mmCIF file of C-alpha atoms and ligand atoms in Angstrom:
data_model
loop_
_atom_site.group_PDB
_atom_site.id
_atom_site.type_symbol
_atom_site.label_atom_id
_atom_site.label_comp_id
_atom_site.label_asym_id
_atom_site.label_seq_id
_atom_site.Cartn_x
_atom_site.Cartn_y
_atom_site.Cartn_z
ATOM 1 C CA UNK A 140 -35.289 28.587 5.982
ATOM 2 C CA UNK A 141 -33.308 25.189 5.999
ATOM 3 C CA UNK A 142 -29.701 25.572 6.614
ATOM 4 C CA UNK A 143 -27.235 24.566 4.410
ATOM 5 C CA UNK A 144 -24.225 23.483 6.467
ATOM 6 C CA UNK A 145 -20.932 22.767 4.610
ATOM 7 C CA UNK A 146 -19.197 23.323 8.308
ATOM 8 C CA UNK A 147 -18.214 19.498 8.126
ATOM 9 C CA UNK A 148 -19.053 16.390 6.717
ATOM 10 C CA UNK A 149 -19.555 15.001 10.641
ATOM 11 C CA UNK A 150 -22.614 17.197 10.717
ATOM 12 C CA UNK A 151 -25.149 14.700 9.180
ATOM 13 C CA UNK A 152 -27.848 13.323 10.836
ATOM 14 C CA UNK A 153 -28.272 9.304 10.423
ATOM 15 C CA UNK A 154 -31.080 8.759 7.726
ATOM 16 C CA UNK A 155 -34.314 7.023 8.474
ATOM 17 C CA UNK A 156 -33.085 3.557 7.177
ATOM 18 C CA UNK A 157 -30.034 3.647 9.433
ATOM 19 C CA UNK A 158 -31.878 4.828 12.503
ATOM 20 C CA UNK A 159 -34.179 1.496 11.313
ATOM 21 C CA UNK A 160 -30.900 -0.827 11.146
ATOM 22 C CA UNK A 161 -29.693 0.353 14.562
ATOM 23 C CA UNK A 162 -33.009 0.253 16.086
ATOM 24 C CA UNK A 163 -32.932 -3.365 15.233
ATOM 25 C CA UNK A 164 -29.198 -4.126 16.130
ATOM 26 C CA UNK A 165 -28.375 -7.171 18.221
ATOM 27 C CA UNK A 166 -26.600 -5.907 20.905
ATOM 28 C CA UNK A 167 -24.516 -7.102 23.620
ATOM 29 C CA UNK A 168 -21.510 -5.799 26.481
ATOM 30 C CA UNK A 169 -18.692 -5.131 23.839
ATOM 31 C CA UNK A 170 -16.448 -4.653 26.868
ATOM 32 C CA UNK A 171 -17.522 -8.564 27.542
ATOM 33 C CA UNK A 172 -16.534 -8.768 23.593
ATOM 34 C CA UNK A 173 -19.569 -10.328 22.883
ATOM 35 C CA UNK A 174 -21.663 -7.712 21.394
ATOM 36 C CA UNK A 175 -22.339 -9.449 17.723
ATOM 37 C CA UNK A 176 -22.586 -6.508 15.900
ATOM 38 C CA UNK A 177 -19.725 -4.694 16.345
ATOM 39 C CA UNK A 178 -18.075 -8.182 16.094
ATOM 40 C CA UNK A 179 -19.444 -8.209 12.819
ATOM 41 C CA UNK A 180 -18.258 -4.624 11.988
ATOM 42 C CA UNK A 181 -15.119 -4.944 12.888
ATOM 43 C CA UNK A 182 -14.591 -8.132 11.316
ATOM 44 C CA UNK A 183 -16.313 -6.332 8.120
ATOM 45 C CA UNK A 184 -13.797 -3.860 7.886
ATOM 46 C CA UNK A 185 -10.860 -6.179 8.657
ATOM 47 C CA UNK A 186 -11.698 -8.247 5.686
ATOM 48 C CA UNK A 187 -12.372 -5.352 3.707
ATOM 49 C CA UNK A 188 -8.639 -3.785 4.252
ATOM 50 C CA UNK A 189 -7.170 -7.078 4.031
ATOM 51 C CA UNK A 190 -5.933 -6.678 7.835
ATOM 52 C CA UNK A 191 -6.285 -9.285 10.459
ATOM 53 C CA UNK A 192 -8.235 -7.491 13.272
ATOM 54 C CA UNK A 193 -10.275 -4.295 14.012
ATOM 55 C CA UNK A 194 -11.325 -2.345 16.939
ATOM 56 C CA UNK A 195 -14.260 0.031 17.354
ATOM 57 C CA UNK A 196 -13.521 2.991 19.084
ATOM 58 C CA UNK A 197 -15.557 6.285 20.027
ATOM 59 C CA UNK A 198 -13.672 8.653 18.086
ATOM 60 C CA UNK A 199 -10.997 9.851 15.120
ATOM 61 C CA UNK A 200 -8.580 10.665 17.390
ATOM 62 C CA UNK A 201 -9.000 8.157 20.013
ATOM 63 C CA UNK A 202 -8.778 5.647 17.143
ATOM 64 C CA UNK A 203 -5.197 7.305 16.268
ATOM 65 C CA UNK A 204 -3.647 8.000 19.478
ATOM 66 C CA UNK A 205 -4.783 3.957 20.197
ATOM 67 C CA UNK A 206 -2.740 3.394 17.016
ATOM 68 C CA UNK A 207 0.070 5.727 17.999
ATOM 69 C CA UNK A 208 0.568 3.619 21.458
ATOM 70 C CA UNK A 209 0.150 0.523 20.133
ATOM 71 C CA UNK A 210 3.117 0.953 17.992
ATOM 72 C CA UNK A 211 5.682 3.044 20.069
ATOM 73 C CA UNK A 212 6.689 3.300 23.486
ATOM 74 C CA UNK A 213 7.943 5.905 25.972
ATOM 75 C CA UNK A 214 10.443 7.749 24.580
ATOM 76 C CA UNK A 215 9.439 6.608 20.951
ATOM 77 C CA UNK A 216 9.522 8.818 18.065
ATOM 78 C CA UNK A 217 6.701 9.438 15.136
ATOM 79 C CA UNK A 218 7.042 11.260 11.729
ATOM 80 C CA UNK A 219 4.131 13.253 10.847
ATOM 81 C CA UNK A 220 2.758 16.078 8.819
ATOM 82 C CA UNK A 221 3.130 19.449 9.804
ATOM 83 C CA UNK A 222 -0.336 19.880 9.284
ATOM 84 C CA UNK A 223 -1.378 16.461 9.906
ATOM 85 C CA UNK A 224 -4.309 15.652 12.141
ATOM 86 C CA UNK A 225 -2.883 14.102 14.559
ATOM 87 C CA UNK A 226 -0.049 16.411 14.835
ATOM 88 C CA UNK A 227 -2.100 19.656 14.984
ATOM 89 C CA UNK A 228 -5.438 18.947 15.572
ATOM 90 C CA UNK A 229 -5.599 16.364 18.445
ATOM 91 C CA UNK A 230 -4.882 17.881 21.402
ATOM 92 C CA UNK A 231 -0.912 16.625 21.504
ATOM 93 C CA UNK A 232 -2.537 13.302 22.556
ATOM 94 C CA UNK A 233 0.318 11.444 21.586
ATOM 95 C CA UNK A 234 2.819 13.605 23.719
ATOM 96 C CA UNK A 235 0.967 14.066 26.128
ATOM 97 C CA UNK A 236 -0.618 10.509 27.197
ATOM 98 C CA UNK A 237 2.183 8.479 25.210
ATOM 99 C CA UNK A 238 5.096 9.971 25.732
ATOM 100 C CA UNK A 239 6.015 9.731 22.142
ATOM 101 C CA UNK A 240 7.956 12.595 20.257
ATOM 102 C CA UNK A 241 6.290 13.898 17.280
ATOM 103 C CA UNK A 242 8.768 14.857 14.561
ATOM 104 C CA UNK A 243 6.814 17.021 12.217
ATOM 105 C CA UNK A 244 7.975 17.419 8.590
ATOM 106 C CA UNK A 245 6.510 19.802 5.721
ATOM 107 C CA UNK A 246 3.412 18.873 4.036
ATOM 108 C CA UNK A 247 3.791 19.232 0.720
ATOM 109 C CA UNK A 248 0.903 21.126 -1.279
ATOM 110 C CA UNK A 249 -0.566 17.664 -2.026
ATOM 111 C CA UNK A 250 -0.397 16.385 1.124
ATOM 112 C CA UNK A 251 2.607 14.322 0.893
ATOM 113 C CA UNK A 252 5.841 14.141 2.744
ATOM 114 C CA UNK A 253 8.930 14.280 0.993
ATOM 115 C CA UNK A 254 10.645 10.818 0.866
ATOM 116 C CA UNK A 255 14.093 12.726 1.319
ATOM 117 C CA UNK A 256 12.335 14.555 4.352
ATOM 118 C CA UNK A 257 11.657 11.091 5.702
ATOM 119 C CA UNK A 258 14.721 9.700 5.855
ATOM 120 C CA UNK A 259 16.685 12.413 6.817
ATOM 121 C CA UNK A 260 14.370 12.618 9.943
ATOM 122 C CA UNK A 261 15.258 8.595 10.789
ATOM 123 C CA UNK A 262 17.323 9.137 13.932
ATOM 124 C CA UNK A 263 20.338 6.728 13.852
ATOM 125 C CA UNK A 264 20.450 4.198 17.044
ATOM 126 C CA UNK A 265 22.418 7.247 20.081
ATOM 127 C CA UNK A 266 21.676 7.790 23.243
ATOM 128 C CA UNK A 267 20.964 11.674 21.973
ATOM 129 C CA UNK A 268 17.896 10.601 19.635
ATOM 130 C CA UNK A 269 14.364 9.753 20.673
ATOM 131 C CA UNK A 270 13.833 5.810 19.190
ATOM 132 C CA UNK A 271 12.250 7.125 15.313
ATOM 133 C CA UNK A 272 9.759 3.877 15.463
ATOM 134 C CA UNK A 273 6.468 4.831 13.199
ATOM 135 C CA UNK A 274 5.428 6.973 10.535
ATOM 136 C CA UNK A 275 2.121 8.557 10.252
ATOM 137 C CA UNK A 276 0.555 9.639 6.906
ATOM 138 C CA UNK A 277 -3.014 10.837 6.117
ATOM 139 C CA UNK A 278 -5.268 10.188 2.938
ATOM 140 C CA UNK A 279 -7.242 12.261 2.111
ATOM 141 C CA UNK A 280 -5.350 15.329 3.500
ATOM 142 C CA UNK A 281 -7.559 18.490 3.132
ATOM 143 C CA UNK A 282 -9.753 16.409 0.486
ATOM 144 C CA UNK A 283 -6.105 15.608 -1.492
ATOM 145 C CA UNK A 284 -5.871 12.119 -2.337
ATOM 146 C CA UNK A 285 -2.636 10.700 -1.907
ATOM 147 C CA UNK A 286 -1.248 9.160 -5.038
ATOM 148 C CA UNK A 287 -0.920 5.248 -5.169
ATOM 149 C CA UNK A 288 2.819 4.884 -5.865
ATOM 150 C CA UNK A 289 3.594 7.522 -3.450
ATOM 151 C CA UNK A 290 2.002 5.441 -0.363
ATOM 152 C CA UNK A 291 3.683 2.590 -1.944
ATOM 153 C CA UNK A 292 7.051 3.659 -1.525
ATOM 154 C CA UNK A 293 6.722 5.874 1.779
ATOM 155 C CA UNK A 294 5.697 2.218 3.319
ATOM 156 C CA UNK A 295 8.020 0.873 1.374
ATOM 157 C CA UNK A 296 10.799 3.142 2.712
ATOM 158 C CA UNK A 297 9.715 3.390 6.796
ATOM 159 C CA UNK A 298 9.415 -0.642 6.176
ATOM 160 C CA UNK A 299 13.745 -0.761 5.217
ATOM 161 C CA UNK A 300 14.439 1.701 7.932
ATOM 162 C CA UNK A 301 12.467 -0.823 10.797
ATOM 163 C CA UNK A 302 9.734 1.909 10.992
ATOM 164 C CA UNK A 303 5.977 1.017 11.471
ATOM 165 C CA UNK A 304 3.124 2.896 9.622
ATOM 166 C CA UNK A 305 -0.004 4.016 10.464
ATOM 167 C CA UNK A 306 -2.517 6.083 8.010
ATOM 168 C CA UNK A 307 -5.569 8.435 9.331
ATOM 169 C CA UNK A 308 -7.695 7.425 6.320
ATOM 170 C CA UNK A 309 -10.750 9.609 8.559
ATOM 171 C CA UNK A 310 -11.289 9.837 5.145
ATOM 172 C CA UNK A 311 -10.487 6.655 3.545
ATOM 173 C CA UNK A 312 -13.461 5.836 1.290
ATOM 174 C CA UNK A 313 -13.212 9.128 -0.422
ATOM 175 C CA UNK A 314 -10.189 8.535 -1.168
ATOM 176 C CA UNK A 315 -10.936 5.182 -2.086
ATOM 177 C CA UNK A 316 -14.053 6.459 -4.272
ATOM 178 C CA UNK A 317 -11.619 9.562 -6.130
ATOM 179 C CA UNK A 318 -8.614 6.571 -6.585
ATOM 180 C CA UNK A 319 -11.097 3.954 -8.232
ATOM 181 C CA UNK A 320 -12.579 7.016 -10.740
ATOM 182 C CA UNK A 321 -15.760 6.479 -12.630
ATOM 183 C CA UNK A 322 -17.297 2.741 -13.054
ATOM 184 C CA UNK A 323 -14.477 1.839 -10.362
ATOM 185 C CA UNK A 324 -14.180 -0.204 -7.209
ATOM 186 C CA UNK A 325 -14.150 1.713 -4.326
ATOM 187 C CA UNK A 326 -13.791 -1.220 -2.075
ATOM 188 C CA UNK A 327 -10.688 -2.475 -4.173
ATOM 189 C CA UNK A 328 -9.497 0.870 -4.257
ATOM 190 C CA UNK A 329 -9.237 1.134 -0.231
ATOM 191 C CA UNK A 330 -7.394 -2.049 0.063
ATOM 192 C CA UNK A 331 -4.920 -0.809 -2.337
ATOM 193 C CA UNK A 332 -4.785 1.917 -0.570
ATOM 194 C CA UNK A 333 -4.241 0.487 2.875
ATOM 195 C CA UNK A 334 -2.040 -2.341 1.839
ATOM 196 C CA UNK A 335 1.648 -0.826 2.681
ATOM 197 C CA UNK A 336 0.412 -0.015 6.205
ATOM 198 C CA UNK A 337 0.790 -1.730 10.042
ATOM 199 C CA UNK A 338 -2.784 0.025 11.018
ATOM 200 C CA UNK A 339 -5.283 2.151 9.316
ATOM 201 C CA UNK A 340 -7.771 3.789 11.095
ATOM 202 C CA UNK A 341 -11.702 5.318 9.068
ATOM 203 C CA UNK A 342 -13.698 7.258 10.395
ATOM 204 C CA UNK A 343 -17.789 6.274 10.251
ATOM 205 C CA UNK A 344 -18.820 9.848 11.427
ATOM 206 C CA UNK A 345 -17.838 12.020 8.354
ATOM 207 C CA UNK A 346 -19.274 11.202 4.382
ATOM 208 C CA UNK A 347 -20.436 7.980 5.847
ATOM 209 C CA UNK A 348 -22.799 9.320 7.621
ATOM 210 C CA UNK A 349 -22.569 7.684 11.271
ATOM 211 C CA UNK A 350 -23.761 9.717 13.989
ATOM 212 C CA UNK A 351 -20.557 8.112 15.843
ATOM 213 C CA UNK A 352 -17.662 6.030 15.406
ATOM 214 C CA UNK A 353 -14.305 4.939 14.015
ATOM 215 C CA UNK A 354 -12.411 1.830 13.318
ATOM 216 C CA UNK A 355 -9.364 1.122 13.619
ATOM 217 C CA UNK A 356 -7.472 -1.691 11.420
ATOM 218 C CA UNK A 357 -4.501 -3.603 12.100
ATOM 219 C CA UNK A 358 -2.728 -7.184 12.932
ATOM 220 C CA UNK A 359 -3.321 -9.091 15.953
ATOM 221 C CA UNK A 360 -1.055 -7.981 17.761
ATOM 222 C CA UNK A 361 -1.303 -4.388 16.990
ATOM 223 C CA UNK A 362 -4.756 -4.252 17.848
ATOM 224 C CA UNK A 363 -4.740 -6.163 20.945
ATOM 225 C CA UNK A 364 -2.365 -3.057 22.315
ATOM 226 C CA UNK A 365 -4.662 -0.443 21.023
ATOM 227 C CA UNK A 366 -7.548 -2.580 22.536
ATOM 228 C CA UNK A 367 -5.530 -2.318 26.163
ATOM 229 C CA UNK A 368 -5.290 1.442 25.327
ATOM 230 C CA UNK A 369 -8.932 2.250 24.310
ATOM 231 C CA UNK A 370 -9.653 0.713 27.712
ATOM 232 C CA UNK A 371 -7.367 3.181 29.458
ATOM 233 C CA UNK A 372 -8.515 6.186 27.439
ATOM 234 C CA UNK A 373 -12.192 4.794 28.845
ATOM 235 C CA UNK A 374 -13.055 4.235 25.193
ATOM 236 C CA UNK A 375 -14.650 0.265 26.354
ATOM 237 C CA UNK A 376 -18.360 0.861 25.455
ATOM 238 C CA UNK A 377 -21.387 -1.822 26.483
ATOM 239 C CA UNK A 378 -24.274 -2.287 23.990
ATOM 240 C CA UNK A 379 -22.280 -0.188 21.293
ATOM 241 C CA UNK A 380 -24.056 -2.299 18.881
ATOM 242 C CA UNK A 381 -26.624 0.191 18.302
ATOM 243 C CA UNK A 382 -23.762 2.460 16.843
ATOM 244 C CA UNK A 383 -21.834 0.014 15.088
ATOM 245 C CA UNK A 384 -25.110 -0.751 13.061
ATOM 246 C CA UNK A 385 -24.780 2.145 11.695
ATOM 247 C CA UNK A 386 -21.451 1.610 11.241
ATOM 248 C CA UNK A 387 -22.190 -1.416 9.077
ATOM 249 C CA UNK A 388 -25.265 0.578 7.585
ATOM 250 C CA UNK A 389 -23.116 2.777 5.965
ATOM 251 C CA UNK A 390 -20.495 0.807 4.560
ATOM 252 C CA UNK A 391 -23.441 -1.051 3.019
ATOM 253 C CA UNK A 392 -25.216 2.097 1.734
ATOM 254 C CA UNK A 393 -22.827 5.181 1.962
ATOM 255 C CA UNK A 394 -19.761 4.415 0.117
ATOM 256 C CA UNK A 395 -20.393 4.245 -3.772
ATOM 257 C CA UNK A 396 -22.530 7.919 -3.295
ATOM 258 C CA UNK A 397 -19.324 9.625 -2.217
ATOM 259 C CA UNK A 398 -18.878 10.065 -5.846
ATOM 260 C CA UNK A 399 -22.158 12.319 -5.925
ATOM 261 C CA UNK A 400 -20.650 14.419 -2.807
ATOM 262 C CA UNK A 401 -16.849 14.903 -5.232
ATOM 263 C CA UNK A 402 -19.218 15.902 -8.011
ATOM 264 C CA UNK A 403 -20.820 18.586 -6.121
ATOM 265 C CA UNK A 404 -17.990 19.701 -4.094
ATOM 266 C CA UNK A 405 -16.893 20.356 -8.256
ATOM 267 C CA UNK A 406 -19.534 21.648 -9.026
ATOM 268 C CA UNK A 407 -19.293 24.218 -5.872
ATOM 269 C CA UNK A 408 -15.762 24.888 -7.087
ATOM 270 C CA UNK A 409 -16.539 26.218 -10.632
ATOM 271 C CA UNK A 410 -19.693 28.239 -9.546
ATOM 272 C CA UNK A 411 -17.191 29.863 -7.060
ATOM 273 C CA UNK A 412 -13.885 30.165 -9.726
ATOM 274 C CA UNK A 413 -13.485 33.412 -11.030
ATOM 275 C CA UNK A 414 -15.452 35.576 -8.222
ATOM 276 C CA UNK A 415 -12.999 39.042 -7.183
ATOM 277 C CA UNK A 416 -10.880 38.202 -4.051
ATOM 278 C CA UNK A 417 -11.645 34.607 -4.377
ATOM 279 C CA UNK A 418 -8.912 31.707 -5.637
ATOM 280 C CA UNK A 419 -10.728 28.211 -5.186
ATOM 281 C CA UNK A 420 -8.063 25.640 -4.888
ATOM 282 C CA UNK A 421 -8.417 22.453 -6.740
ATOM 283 C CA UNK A 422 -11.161 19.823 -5.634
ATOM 284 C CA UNK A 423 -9.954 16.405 -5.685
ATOM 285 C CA UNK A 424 -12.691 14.983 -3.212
ATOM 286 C CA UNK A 425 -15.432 16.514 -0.853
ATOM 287 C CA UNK A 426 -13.687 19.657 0.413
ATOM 288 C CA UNK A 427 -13.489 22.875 -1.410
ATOM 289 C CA UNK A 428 -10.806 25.354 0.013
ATOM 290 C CA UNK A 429 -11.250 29.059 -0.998
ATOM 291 C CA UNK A 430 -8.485 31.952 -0.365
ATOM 292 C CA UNK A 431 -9.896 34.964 0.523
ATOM 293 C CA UNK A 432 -7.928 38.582 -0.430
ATOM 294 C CA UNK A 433 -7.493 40.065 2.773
ATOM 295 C CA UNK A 434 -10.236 40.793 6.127
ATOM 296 C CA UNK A 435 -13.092 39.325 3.703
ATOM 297 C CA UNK A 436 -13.425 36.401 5.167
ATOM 298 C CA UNK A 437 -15.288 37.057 8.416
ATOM 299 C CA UNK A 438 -17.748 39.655 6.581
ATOM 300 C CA UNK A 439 -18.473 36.848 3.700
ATOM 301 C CA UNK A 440 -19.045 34.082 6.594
ATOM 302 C CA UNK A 441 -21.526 36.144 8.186
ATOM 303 C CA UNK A 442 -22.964 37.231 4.526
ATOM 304 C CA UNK A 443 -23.734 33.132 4.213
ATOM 305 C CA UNK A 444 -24.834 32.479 7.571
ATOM 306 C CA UNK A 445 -27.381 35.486 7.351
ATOM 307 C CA UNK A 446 -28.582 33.702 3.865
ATOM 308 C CA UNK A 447 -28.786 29.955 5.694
ATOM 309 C CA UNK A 448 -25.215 28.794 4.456
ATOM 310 C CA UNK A 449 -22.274 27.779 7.027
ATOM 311 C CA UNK A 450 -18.974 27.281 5.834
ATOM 312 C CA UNK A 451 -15.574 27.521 7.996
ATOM 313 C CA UNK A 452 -12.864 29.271 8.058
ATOM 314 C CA UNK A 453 -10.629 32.311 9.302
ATOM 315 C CA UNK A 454 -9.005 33.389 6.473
ATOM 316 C CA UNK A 455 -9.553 30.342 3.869
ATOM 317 C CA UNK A 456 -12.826 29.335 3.389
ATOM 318 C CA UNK A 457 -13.544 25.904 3.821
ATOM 319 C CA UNK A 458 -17.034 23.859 2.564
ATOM 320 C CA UNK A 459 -17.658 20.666 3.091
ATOM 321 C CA UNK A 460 -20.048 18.287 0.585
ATOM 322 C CA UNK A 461 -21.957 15.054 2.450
ATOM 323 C CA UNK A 462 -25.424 13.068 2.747
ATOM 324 C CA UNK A 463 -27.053 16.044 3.566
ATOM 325 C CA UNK A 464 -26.866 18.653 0.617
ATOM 326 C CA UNK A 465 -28.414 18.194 -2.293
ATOM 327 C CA UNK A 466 -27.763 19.917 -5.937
ATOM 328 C CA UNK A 467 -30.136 22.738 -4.812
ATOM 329 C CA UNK A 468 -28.047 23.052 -1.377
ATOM 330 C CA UNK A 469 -25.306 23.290 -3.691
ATOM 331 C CA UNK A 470 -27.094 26.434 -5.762
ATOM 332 C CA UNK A 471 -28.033 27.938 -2.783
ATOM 333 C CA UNK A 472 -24.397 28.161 -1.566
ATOM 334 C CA UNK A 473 -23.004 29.634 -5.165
ATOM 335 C CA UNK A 474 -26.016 31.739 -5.367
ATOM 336 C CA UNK A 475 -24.707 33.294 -0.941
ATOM 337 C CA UNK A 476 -20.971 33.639 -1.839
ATOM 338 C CA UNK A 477 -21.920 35.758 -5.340
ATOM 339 C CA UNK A 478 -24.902 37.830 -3.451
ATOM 340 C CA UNK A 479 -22.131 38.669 -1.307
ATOM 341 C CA UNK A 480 -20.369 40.129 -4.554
ATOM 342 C CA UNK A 481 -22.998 42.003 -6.072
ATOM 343 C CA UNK A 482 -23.944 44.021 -3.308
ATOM 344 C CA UNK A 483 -21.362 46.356 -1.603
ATOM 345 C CA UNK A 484 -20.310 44.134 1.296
ATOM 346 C CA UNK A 485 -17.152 43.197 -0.557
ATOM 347 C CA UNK A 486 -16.592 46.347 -1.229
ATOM 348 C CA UNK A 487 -17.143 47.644 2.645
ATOM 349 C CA UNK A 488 -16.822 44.247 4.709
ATOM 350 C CA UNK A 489 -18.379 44.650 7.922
ATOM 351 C CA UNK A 490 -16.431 42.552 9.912
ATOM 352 C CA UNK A 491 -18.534 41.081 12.309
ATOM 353 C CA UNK A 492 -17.312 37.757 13.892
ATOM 354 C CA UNK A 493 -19.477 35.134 13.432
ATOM 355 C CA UNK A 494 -17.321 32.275 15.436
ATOM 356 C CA UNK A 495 -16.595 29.878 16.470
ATOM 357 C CA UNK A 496 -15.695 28.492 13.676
HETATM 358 C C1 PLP B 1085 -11.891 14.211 11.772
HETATM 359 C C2 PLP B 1085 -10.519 13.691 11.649
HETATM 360 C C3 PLP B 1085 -9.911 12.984 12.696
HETATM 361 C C4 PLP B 1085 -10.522 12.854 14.063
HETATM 362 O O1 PLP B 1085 -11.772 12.332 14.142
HETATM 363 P P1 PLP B 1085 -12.723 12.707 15.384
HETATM 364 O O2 PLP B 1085 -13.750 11.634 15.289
HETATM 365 O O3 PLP B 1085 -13.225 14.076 15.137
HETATM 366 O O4 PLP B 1085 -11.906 12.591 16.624
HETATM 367 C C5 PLP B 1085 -8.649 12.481 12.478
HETATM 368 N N1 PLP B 1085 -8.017 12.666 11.318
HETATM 369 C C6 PLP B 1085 -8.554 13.340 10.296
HETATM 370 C C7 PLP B 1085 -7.796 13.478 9.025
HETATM 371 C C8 PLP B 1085 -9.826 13.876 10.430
HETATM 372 O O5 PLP B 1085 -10.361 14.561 9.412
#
């Protein structure tokens, strides 16, 4: 039985035509800075975002925290999502190795923060007050895309105040896809996107479809910090060409199908809607977020992963659409959570855990 694994969209395995393009990748000691291809992916994805530099780093996080110290110093201050990655989800990286405060603020439903909330959090210029110096958004935020206008003016506002800005776009490009709609331009779309911010950092590991690898976006001088960081974090890599092939693979080949992933992750949605105990929340993008009444989430986890579907989740439910599940992946998952419905597990969940999750 094949597994259908909605876990994450980092759980793809490269296809056979990337594997091809890194297996011919011309390589050399990117610590040197003369490996040519991730010279040529990071230069890519500078143009791309309108920004005048780029820096290829190992990871998500790595690729923020580099961000986070390249903008603030000791004693510096970010505002950031209470339920923002890099907040919650990243190890405290950014207290921890760069002595910079977070100040978290409520996420809104859609993944916003509250203009109001922002500026109220702006510490005036006292001896009492951590330094407020950057603010820290995320798009997409649990699959949400973050309206234009909004990002507009939350730049617009950390911009008066002296603030910098940074965005996790881990997610950028479905973002980018969901923004440009139907017939669109994706690759317009992220540059709108980005525009209003210092640095950006995208992952290449989730829908694109890279076994490894962000990027992190930025001016000159912003990225030559973050570059002095990512060699302290021990982030310098030698013949990383091989990855950042597939870095460039996927840009080429992975962006526009994003689209098919939203239309699934839809499609997921509405064969889930109206189930007993369930309340799917809306899909703007690849991730589908189901409530679950009560202790029947564990018992319906293990239900899927007994039929060959993972999901994730404690007591949400989360599933995650990529490169690797088809429409029949898709029917198979539908077909799991309502099996679990017709037969008397809901009725008498087992609760088995089937963790980690
Ligand atoms: C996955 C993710 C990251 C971190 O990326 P890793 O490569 O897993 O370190 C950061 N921000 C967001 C929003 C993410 O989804």
């Amino acid at each position: 039985m094949t597994v259908v694994d909605l876990r994450s969209d980092t759980v793809t395995r490269p296809t056979a035509a990337m594997r091809e393009a890194m297996a011919h990748a011309e390589l050399g000691d990117d610590v040197f800075g003369d490996d040519p291809t991730v010279i040529a992916l990071q230069q890519r994805l500078a143009a791309l975002l309108g920004k005048a530099a780029a820096l290829f780093v190992p990871s998500g996080t790595q690729s923020n925290l580099c961000a986070m110290m390249a903008h603030c110093q000791r004693g510096d201050e970010v505002l950031v999502g209470q339920l923002a990655h890099t907040y919650r989800y990243e190890g405290g990286g950014a207290a921890v190795l760069g002595s910079i405060q977070p100040q978290p603020l409520p996420q809104q439903a859609d993944g916003t923060l509250a203009l109001a909330d922002i500026e109220a959090a702006i510490k005036p210029d006292d001896p009492h007050f951590a330094r407020t110096r950057l603010l820290c958004l995320e798009n997409t935020w649990n699959g949400h895309v973050l309206p234009l206008d909004y990002l507009a003016q939350a730049t617009a506002l950390a911009r008066k105040h002296g603030l910098g800005t940074h965005l996790d776009g881990a997610r950028l490009f479905n973002a980018a896809v969901a923004t440009a709609g139907p017939g669109g331009d994706a690759l317009d779309a992220a540059r709108r996107i980005t525009a209003g911010f210092d640095t950006v950092s995208v992952c290449l590991s989730k829908g694109l479809g890279a076994p490894i690898g962000s990027v992190l976006c930025g001016s000159g001088e912003l990225i030559a910090r973050a570059h002095r960081v990512r060699k302290m974090l021990g982030g310098g890599m030698r013949q990383v060409g091989l990855l950042a092939a597939a870095g460039l693979h996927a840009l080429d080949h992975h962006v526009a199908r994003l689209a098919d992933d939203h239309a699934r992750a839809s499609k997921l949605a509405a064969g889930l809607a109206g189930l007993p105990g369930l309340r799917v929340r809306s899909v703007n993008t690849n991730i589908v977020f189901v409530d679950v009444d009560g202790e029947l989430g564990p018992a319906l986890l293990a239900h899927l992963k007994a039929q060959g579907v993972l999901a994730t989740g404690l007591i949400g439910l989360r599933f995650v659409t990529h490169l690797d599940v088809d429409d029949a992946g898709i029917d198979r998952a539908i077909a799991a959570v309502r099996s679990f419905f017709d037969s008397d597990n809901a009725a008498n969940p087992v609760t088995q855990p089937s963790g980690p999750y």
